Amino acid sequence: MSSDHHAHNPGFISKYVFSVDHKVIGVQYTITSLLFLFFGFTLMMIMRWQLAYPGESIPLVGGWLGQYLVDNNGVLLPEGYNALGAMHGTIMVFLGVVPLAVGGFGNYVMPLQIGAPDMAFPKLNMASYWVYFLGGVTMLSSFFVPGGAANSGWTAYPPLSDIANTVGTHPFWNGQTIWLLAMVLLITSSLLGSVNFIVTIVHLRVKGLTMFRLPFFVWAQFVTSFLLLLAFPPLEAAGVLQLMDRVFDTSFFIPSGLVVSGVVQDQYSGGGSPLLWQHLFWFLAHPEVYVLILPAIGIVGEIIANNTRRPLWGYKTLVYSVIFLGFMSFVVWAHHMFLTGMGTKMSTFFQTTTMIISIPSVVILTAMLLSLWQASIRFTVPMLFALSFLPMFAIGGLTGLPLGLSAADIQLHDTYYVIGHFHYVVAPGTIMALLGGIYFWFPKVTGRKMSTMLGHLHFWPSFIFMNTIFFPMFMVGLAGVSRRLWDQTEYVQGVDVQSWVRMSSWGAWGLGLAQLPFIINFFYSAFAGKKVGANPWNATTLEWAAPSPPPHGNFAEVPVAYRGPYEYSVPDAKEDFHPQHVPDSQVV
Amino acid sequence: MASSADDVRKSIRSYLMVFGALGVLTIVTVAASWLKVSVALGIFIALVIASVKGSLVASVFMHLLHEKATLFWVLIISAFFFLLLILIPVMQSYETAHLIDQVTQ
Amino acid sequence: MSSELLPHTLEPHPVTGMYNGKFGLWLFLASEVMLFGALFSAYILLRTHGDFPAHGEHSLSVPIGAINTFILITSSVTMVMAWASFKLNDPGKGKFYLMATVLLSCAFLFIKIKFEYLHKIHDGHTPDSHTFYAIYYCMTGLHGLHILGGVVVMLYFLLPGFGLWHKNPQQFTNRIECTGLYWHFVDLVWIFLFPVFYLL
């Protein structure tokens, strides 16, 4: 970003802090969300100590975690465990993965891939980042208020969340209320972002770039934006209702005659419905799952096409699958609620839709696998991450099927099996794909390549430890251990599987260590990595037509798209790739 | 889209007509609420009138009549998901009825 | 991008028939539909869930509600007239209608707060007294916030933002059109809120 050549030179603040350039905003999103990912992961590394060695004081950090998390001996408190769990979930989903996948990659790569000079609303884009930043700071601040951070889970189920953090705390500045405020900010940020993305993709494509010539990643972002646009408002509404419950003692989610610890809660009028929250929450949170996955699938598609040197198998099928996936994701939410006493007919309906939604996911995975078939694969570092995504995402998806069947769900609901299932989708799945994306587009952002040696040192341990963490969870869950226990060894089924639990914990700490090569690589390569040209991977899509790093306004001259996104290995051609912006006369 | 000056002048007439219609419909809806009809019919009448008013505002004031297909797709999608949201209470009352059945049996 | 505008800032896109701002605003309105949809859904659920007053037991003043409905409808008309005036290159009239819209919305808020909220709270009908009042305050309050937001935007275009009219009248008119779309939507929400809370 040092090669800015335009008339009036803006100051440092407007260039790097309050910038309206989509690339700077994308980098801001990426760095902020990577920090949040690491922070959220640290919370989990602390929790894993309590699970592996219940009741023992936490080494290294136990002394300075504060009175709301640990006791005098540095042992994690049950309330502290709950707070860490709630904040881990919230931070990873809303402050880590979504901002990285959509805010970071979407902002940086998508406008370049469609040949646009910027997003359609640059100022709105800046506002979106800063509202997200404010939401993140607000969320973190809740660790420091009396009573500590929110501890009702990332799902914040009432009536527990309505009455949590209310005794002995500030009536307004307490954990759960701050959680709600932060969520409202984060949702607002997503809304601003999604409007911007959709308008940009529809209106700012360059000449020749029809919808079916769009790179698959852009399609993934397009569908994701619709999910964000239409699924988030119901959670915003639910958040406002819960805020009313907590601040004004209304009873939206408080049933009549609620008794807590033997005390009748007569400050509430009653007449509310706790299930209302669950409906509104999952109306968002199931599409949210696809918000987490789709951009990752898009990134994997880009990397696979580039490193197999052949077109993505079944491009149109992939596009239709993603659209269908996005649509269906709105119609499956109640499969999270099979055990709420829902009638069997409703369960059957949502079980059926859940089985249907697995079809496009399998189609996508199959198309990606077929792309590999008989290809001469380049095993670059991004390709390793993309390849590892496929089986691990498949494990995550397939283990979801028993959870989608209402009968099997009775046994598995709220056990570690569920944790294993969705983490396989989001952590070894999405996060591995996102890391691969960082290696893939790093040369575009900085003009320098990341170190391959350090990349291998990052990939292989991460790949092994990801599985070390999450695979044992299936065994632990099938043994019947609930996901919400502070000390599972108080139960006989927990004692039996304690060695698996320890394996998960050691895996988690190992995974933490395995990120060191990445951190070193990230900073080292940004300043001292090997300099590369505009198109180091010999890729076809438009972002590689811009200089690395792209200047303000992106393209020296506005490109024109002459063909589809993945014209690799065309027979009888001079080179094995035909960039989208090069006219036919120059490539054949 | 009303672009030329003549078009705009013409549409001003329709704005005023819609204004009149909305006023009349507001009176009608208040009057209808005084009718002695069943609750269900009352809800139905009120919602039908509100929908008519709403579509007048959307199609004339918001120029929806002159928009192209893209916008309609966006609105159809959100209308579908809106209906899905409205289905939640229906499901909920089904669940409640189901539970009550189980308890009373 | 300070000197030249992005594509389709002014001229409509050939396929969608909208300029960027208008498309963006419609998408925003789609999300607003989902926001209010969730609240309407919550209202119906709470009402059918039992333990809710039957028709007539709650006493919102129908005349006040009807007056406010008229005020909002009128403000919608003045809003669309403001846009039409700017479109016809008559900024004086445009400003007049915009000002009228601001005054009408202030009247709406004044009546809402002075004769409804304060009156109800004085009678002990606070949000925690009953879920009906809880959802009533919540939904009309959120709607009121939308009105307030609209007023702020219109005042901006009347005072500091009016300079754009001299620089780029088309862009200014577009912005007024977007404000109008938002404003009609807020009106539309009220058209449903009125029967749902006052009449049913």
PDB file of C-alpha atoms in Angstrom, chain C:
ATOM      1  CA  MET C   1     -12.438   8.007  -5.713  1.00  0.00           C
ATOM      2  CA  SER C   2     -12.707  11.535  -4.452  1.00  0.00           C
ATOM      3  CA  SER C   3     -12.908  13.230  -7.827  1.00  0.00           C
ATOM      4  CA  GLU C   4     -14.819  10.800 -10.014  1.00  0.00           C
ATOM      5  CA  LEU C   5     -17.912   8.886  -8.980  1.00  0.00           C
ATOM      6  CA  LEU C   6     -18.242   5.118  -8.963  1.00  0.00           C
ATOM      7  CA  PRO C   7     -20.296   3.596 -11.794  1.00  0.00           C
ATOM      8  CA  HIS C   8     -24.068   3.842 -11.355  1.00  0.00           C
ATOM      9  CA  THR C   9     -23.901   6.437  -8.597  1.00  0.00           C
ATOM     10  CA  LEU C  10     -26.180   8.599 -10.711  1.00  0.00           C
ATOM     11  CA  GLU C  11     -27.383   6.720 -13.748  1.00  0.00           C
ATOM     12  CA  PRO C  12     -29.502   3.572 -13.241  1.00  0.00           C
ATOM     13  CA  HIS C  13     -28.011   0.175 -13.952  1.00  0.00           C
ATOM     14  CA  PRO C  14     -29.462  -1.144 -17.228  1.00  0.00           C
ATOM     15  CA  VAL C  15     -30.553  -4.472 -15.735  1.00  0.00           C
ATOM     16  CA  THR C  16     -31.804  -3.507 -12.298  1.00  0.00           C
ATOM     17  CA  GLY C  17     -33.122  -0.108 -13.348  1.00  0.00           C
ATOM     18  CA  MET C  18     -31.790   1.415 -10.140  1.00  0.00           C
ATOM     19  CA  TYR C  19     -28.791   3.491  -9.161  1.00  0.00           C
ATOM     20  CA  ASN C  20     -26.548   2.159  -6.370  1.00  0.00           C
ATOM     21  CA  GLY C  21     -28.139   4.111  -3.551  1.00  0.00           C
ATOM     22  CA  LYS C  22     -31.666   3.131  -4.462  1.00  0.00           C
ATOM     23  CA  PHE C  23     -30.802  -0.559  -4.741  1.00  0.00           C
ATOM     24  CA  GLY C  24     -28.954  -0.401  -1.452  1.00  0.00           C
ATOM     25  CA  LEU C  25     -31.871   1.292   0.221  1.00  0.00           C
ATOM     26  CA  TRP C  26     -34.321  -1.333  -1.016  1.00  0.00           C
ATOM     27  CA  LEU C  27     -32.048  -4.082   0.327  1.00  0.00           C
ATOM     28  CA  PHE C  28     -31.961  -2.257   3.640  1.00  0.00           C
ATOM     29  CA  LEU C  29     -35.764  -2.122   3.590  1.00  0.00           C
ATOM     30  CA  ALA C  30     -35.853  -5.881   2.920  1.00  0.00           C
ATOM     31  CA  SER C  31     -33.883  -6.381   6.114  1.00  0.00           C
ATOM     32  CA  GLU C  32     -36.243  -3.984   7.910  1.00  0.00           C
ATOM     33  CA  VAL C  33     -39.133  -6.174   6.777  1.00  0.00           C
ATOM     34  CA  MET C  34     -37.426  -9.053   8.572  1.00  0.00           C
ATOM     35  CA  LEU C  35     -36.803  -6.925  11.676  1.00  0.00           C
ATOM     36  CA  PHE C  36     -40.407  -5.818  12.037  1.00  0.00           C
ATOM     37  CA  GLY C  37     -41.548  -9.242  10.826  1.00  0.00           C
ATOM     38  CA  ALA C  38     -39.814 -10.861  13.776  1.00  0.00           C
ATOM     39  CA  LEU C  39     -41.499  -8.413  16.135  1.00  0.00           C
ATOM     40  CA  PHE C  40     -44.932  -8.952  14.580  1.00  0.00           C
ATOM     41  CA  SER C  41     -44.273 -12.666  14.897  1.00  0.00           C
ATOM     42  CA  ALA C  42     -43.397 -12.193  18.560  1.00  0.00           C
ATOM     43  CA  TYR C  43     -46.596 -10.196  19.059  1.00  0.00           C
ATOM     44  CA  ILE C  44     -48.779 -12.888  17.498  1.00  0.00           C
ATOM     45  CA  LEU C  45     -47.005 -15.574  19.501  1.00  0.00           C
ATOM     46  CA  LEU C  46     -47.435 -13.762  22.805  1.00  0.00           C
ATOM     47  CA  ARG C  47     -51.041 -13.040  21.981  1.00  0.00           C
ATOM     48  CA  THR C  48     -51.975 -16.589  20.992  1.00  0.00           C
ATOM     49  CA  HIS C  49     -49.878 -18.058  23.769  1.00  0.00           C
ATOM     50  CA  GLY C  50     -52.647 -17.263  26.252  1.00  0.00           C
ATOM     51  CA  ASP C  51     -52.638 -14.926  29.234  1.00  0.00           C
ATOM     52  CA  PHE C  52     -53.217 -11.941  26.996  1.00  0.00           C
ATOM     53  CA  PRO C  53     -56.096  -9.453  27.374  1.00  0.00           C
ATOM     54  CA  ALA C  54     -59.037 -10.039  25.056  1.00  0.00           C
ATOM     55  CA  HIS C  55     -60.175  -7.396  22.595  1.00  0.00           C
ATOM     56  CA  GLY C  56     -61.140  -4.158  24.302  1.00  0.00           C
ATOM     57  CA  GLU C  57     -59.532  -4.808  27.664  1.00  0.00           C
ATOM     58  CA  HIS C  58     -56.503  -2.780  26.812  1.00  0.00           C
ATOM     59  CA  SER C  59     -57.315   0.795  26.167  1.00  0.00           C
ATOM     60  CA  LEU C  60     -55.231   2.584  23.598  1.00  0.00           C
ATOM     61  CA  SER C  61     -57.024   5.691  22.380  1.00  0.00           C
ATOM     62  CA  VAL C  62     -58.357   5.010  18.885  1.00  0.00           C
ATOM     63  CA  PRO C  63     -58.931   8.723  18.047  1.00  0.00           C
ATOM     64  CA  ILE C  64     -55.334   9.613  18.945  1.00  0.00           C
ATOM     65  CA  GLY C  65     -54.091   6.655  16.956  1.00  0.00           C
ATOM     66  CA  ALA C  66     -56.246   7.634  13.986  1.00  0.00           C
ATOM     67  CA  ILE C  67     -55.016  11.253  14.130  1.00  0.00           C
ATOM     68  CA  ASN C  68     -51.430  10.055  14.154  1.00  0.00           C
ATOM     69  CA  THR C  69     -52.187   7.790  11.205  1.00  0.00           C
ATOM     70  CA  PHE C  70     -53.477  10.790   9.265  1.00  0.00           C
ATOM     71  CA  ILE C  71     -50.405  12.792  10.205  1.00  0.00           C
ATOM     72  CA  LEU C  72     -48.060  10.098   8.963  1.00  0.00           C
ATOM     73  CA  ILE C  73     -49.997   9.576   5.729  1.00  0.00           C
ATOM     74  CA  THR C  74     -49.891  13.317   5.094  1.00  0.00           C
ATOM     75  CA  SER C  75     -46.164  13.370   5.787  1.00  0.00           C
ATOM     76  CA  SER C  76     -45.715  10.610   3.223  1.00  0.00           C
ATOM     77  CA  VAL C  77     -47.511  12.768   0.648  1.00  0.00           C
ATOM     78  CA  THR C  78     -45.422  15.841   1.474  1.00  0.00           C
ATOM     79  CA  MET C  79     -42.323  13.688   1.213  1.00  0.00           C
ATOM     80  CA  VAL C  80     -43.165  12.438  -2.261  1.00  0.00           C
ATOM     81  CA  MET C  81     -44.111  16.023  -3.254  1.00  0.00           C
ATOM     82  CA  ALA C  82     -40.706  17.193  -2.034  1.00  0.00           C
ATOM     83  CA  TRP C  83     -39.017  14.682  -4.311  1.00  0.00           C
ATOM     84  CA  ALA C  84     -41.280  15.621  -7.238  1.00  0.00           C
ATOM     85  CA  SER C  85     -40.460  19.314  -6.710  1.00  0.00           C
ATOM     86  CA  PHE C  86     -36.720  18.706  -6.726  1.00  0.00           C
ATOM     87  CA  LYS C  87     -37.189  16.523  -9.778  1.00  0.00           C
ATOM     88  CA  LEU C  88     -39.033  19.436 -11.473  1.00  0.00           C
ATOM     89  CA  ASN C  89     -36.100  21.688 -10.594  1.00  0.00           C
ATOM     90  CA  ASP C  90     -38.041  23.723  -8.031  1.00  0.00           C
ATOM     91  CA  PRO C  91     -35.826  23.683  -4.926  1.00  0.00           C
ATOM     92  CA  GLY C  92     -37.894  26.305  -3.088  1.00  0.00           C
ATOM     93  CA  LYS C  93     -40.986  24.139  -3.162  1.00  0.00           C
ATOM     94  CA  GLY C  94     -38.924  21.054  -2.442  1.00  0.00           C
ATOM     95  CA  LYS C  95     -37.513  22.606   0.716  1.00  0.00           C
ATOM     96  CA  PHE C  96     -41.007  23.696   1.737  1.00  0.00           C
ATOM     97  CA  TYR C  97     -42.403  20.164   1.445  1.00  0.00           C
ATOM     98  CA  LEU C  98     -39.378  18.681   3.166  1.00  0.00           C
ATOM     99  CA  MET C  99     -39.836  21.126   6.036  1.00  0.00           C
ATOM    100  CA  ALA C 100     -43.531  20.200   6.185  1.00  0.00           C
ATOM    101  CA  THR C 101     -42.561  16.520   6.455  1.00  0.00           C
ATOM    102  CA  VAL C 102     -40.207  17.306   9.324  1.00  0.00           C
ATOM    103  CA  LEU C 103     -42.900  19.295  11.149  1.00  0.00           C
ATOM    104  CA  LEU C 104     -45.503  16.557  10.647  1.00  0.00           C
ATOM    105  CA  SER C 105     -43.162  13.905  11.974  1.00  0.00           C
ATOM    106  CA  CYS C 106     -42.363  16.042  14.993  1.00  0.00           C
ATOM    107  CA  ALA C 107     -46.096  16.401  15.563  1.00  0.00           C
ATOM    108  CA  PHE C 108     -46.419  12.621  15.364  1.00  0.00           C
ATOM    109  CA  LEU C 109     -43.687  12.101  17.931  1.00  0.00           C
ATOM    110  CA  PHE C 110     -45.064  14.833  20.185  1.00  0.00           C
ATOM    111  CA  ILE C 111     -48.545  13.291  20.209  1.00  0.00           C
ATOM    112  CA  LYS C 112     -47.097   9.805  20.673  1.00  0.00           C
ATOM    113  CA  ILE C 113     -45.026  10.772  23.683  1.00  0.00           C
ATOM    114  CA  LYS C 114     -47.156  13.439  25.331  1.00  0.00           C
ATOM    115  CA  PHE C 115     -50.655  11.983  24.931  1.00  0.00           C
ATOM    116  CA  GLU C 116     -49.860   8.285  24.759  1.00  0.00           C
ATOM    117  CA  TYR C 117     -46.646   7.134  26.441  1.00  0.00           C
ATOM    118  CA  LEU C 118     -46.640   9.600  29.347  1.00  0.00           C
ATOM    119  CA  HIS C 119     -50.367   9.192  29.806  1.00  0.00           C
ATOM    120  CA  LYS C 120     -50.114   5.394  29.911  1.00  0.00           C
ATOM    121  CA  ILE C 121     -47.112   5.419  32.239  1.00  0.00           C
ATOM    122  CA  HIS C 122     -48.996   7.802  34.533  1.00  0.00           C
ATOM    123  CA  ASP C 123     -51.844   5.269  34.625  1.00  0.00           C
ATOM    124  CA  GLY C 124     -49.424   2.535  35.672  1.00  0.00           C
ATOM    125  CA  HIS C 125     -49.275   0.853  32.279  1.00  0.00           C
ATOM    126  CA  THR C 126     -45.499   0.518  32.247  1.00  0.00           C
ATOM    127  CA  PRO C 127     -43.655  -2.022  30.072  1.00  0.00           C
ATOM    128  CA  ASP C 128     -43.314  -4.435  32.999  1.00  0.00           C
ATOM    129  CA  SER C 129     -47.034  -4.305  33.837  1.00  0.00           C
ATOM    130  CA  HIS C 130     -48.081  -6.643  31.061  1.00  0.00           C
ATOM    131  CA  THR C 131     -46.681  -8.280  27.939  1.00  0.00           C
ATOM    132  CA  PHE C 132     -49.208  -6.325  25.846  1.00  0.00           C
ATOM    133  CA  TYR C 133     -47.708  -3.041  26.962  1.00  0.00           C
ATOM    134  CA  ALA C 134     -44.226  -4.518  26.730  1.00  0.00           C
ATOM    135  CA  ILE C 135     -44.602  -5.351  23.054  1.00  0.00           C
ATOM    136  CA  TYR C 136     -46.576  -2.157  22.444  1.00  0.00           C
ATOM    137  CA  TYR C 137     -43.805   0.056  23.810  1.00  0.00           C
ATOM    138  CA  CYS C 138     -41.185  -2.042  22.077  1.00  0.00           C
ATOM    139  CA  MET C 139     -42.677  -1.945  18.597  1.00  0.00           C
ATOM    140  CA  THR C 140     -44.029   1.600  18.599  1.00  0.00           C
ATOM    141  CA  GLY C 141     -40.813   2.728  20.284  1.00  0.00           C
ATOM    142  CA  LEU C 142     -38.698   1.146  17.588  1.00  0.00           C
ATOM    143  CA  HIS C 143     -40.986   2.718  14.993  1.00  0.00           C
ATOM    144  CA  GLY C 144     -40.578   6.065  16.768  1.00  0.00           C
ATOM    145  CA  LEU C 145     -36.812   5.681  16.595  1.00  0.00           C
ATOM    146  CA  HIS C 146     -37.152   5.158  12.857  1.00  0.00           C
ATOM    147  CA  ILE C 147     -39.163   8.394  12.639  1.00  0.00           C
ATOM    148  CA  LEU C 148     -36.506  10.185  14.641  1.00  0.00           C
ATOM    149  CA  GLY C 149     -33.815   8.849  12.335  1.00  0.00           C
ATOM    150  CA  GLY C 150     -35.785  10.090   9.323  1.00  0.00           C
ATOM    151  CA  VAL C 151     -36.144  13.541  10.875  1.00  0.00           C
ATOM    152  CA  VAL C 152     -32.401  13.765  11.461  1.00  0.00           C
ATOM    153  CA  VAL C 153     -31.692  12.811   7.852  1.00  0.00           C
ATOM    154  CA  MET C 154     -34.231  15.318   6.486  1.00  0.00           C
ATOM    155  CA  LEU C 155     -32.849  18.102   8.676  1.00  0.00           C
ATOM    156  CA  TYR C 156     -29.417  17.218   7.353  1.00  0.00           C
ATOM    157  CA  PHE C 157     -30.596  17.641   3.762  1.00  0.00           C
ATOM    158  CA  LEU C 158     -32.366  20.881   4.630  1.00  0.00           C
ATOM    159  CA  LEU C 159     -29.363  22.470   6.329  1.00  0.00           C
ATOM    160  CA  PRO C 160     -25.761  21.294   5.837  1.00  0.00           C
ATOM    161  CA  GLY C 161     -26.524  18.731   3.131  1.00  0.00           C
ATOM    162  CA  PHE C 162     -28.318  21.177   0.859  1.00  0.00           C
ATOM    163  CA  GLY C 163     -25.044  22.359  -0.618  1.00  0.00           C
ATOM    164  CA  LEU C 164     -25.061  19.234  -2.782  1.00  0.00           C
ATOM    165  CA  TRP C 165     -28.060  20.629  -4.679  1.00  0.00           C
ATOM    166  CA  HIS C 166     -25.865  23.366  -6.148  1.00  0.00           C
ATOM    167  CA  LYS C 167     -23.035  20.985  -6.955  1.00  0.00           C
ATOM    168  CA  ASN C 168     -24.970  18.027  -8.296  1.00  0.00           C
ATOM    169  CA  PRO C 169     -28.770  18.434  -8.346  1.00  0.00           C
ATOM    170  CA  GLN C 170     -29.319  14.930  -9.717  1.00  0.00           C
ATOM    171  CA  GLN C 171     -27.395  13.295  -6.896  1.00  0.00           C
ATOM    172  CA  PHE C 172     -29.244  15.433  -4.373  1.00  0.00           C
ATOM    173  CA  THR C 173     -32.615  14.466  -5.855  1.00  0.00           C
ATOM    174  CA  ASN C 174     -31.591  10.823  -5.730  1.00  0.00           C
ATOM    175  CA  ARG C 175     -30.811  11.152  -2.065  1.00  0.00           C
ATOM    176  CA  ILE C 176     -34.190  12.737  -1.451  1.00  0.00           C
ATOM    177  CA  GLU C 177     -35.791   9.847  -3.325  1.00  0.00           C
ATOM    178  CA  CYS C 178     -33.986   7.341  -1.075  1.00  0.00           C
ATOM    179  CA  THR C 179     -35.023   9.275   2.012  1.00  0.00           C
ATOM    180  CA  GLY C 180     -38.553   9.159   0.642  1.00  0.00           C
ATOM    181  CA  LEU C 181     -38.435   5.384   0.119  1.00  0.00           C
ATOM    182  CA  TYR C 182     -37.336   4.975   3.716  1.00  0.00           C
ATOM    183  CA  TRP C 183     -39.997   7.369   4.880  1.00  0.00           C
ATOM    184  CA  HIS C 184     -42.812   5.597   3.036  1.00  0.00           C
ATOM    185  CA  PHE C 185     -41.649   2.338   4.542  1.00  0.00           C
ATOM    186  CA  VAL C 186     -41.861   3.817   8.031  1.00  0.00           C
ATOM    187  CA  ASP C 187     -45.355   5.004   7.132  1.00  0.00           C
ATOM    188  CA  LEU C 188     -46.194   1.527   5.854  1.00  0.00           C
ATOM    189  CA  VAL C 189     -45.105  -0.066   9.127  1.00  0.00           C
ATOM    190  CA  TRP C 190     -47.380   2.287  11.002  1.00  0.00           C
ATOM    191  CA  ILE C 191     -50.273   1.382   8.711  1.00  0.00           C
ATOM    192  CA  PHE C 192     -49.957  -2.143  10.117  1.00  0.00           C
ATOM    193  CA  LEU C 193     -49.091  -1.162  13.680  1.00  0.00           C
ATOM    194  CA  PHE C 194     -52.225   0.961  14.014  1.00  0.00           C
ATOM    195  CA  PRO C 195     -54.870  -1.748  13.503  1.00  0.00           C
ATOM    196  CA  VAL C 196     -52.782  -4.403  15.241  1.00  0.00           C
ATOM    197  CA  PHE C 197     -52.402  -2.462  18.472  1.00  0.00           C
ATOM    198  CA  TYR C 198     -55.363  -0.098  18.534  1.00  0.00           C
ATOM    199  CA  LEU C 199     -58.188  -1.955  16.837  1.00  0.00           C
ATOM    200  CA  LEU C 200     -57.743  -5.695  17.298  1.00  0.00           C
TER     201      LEU C 200
END
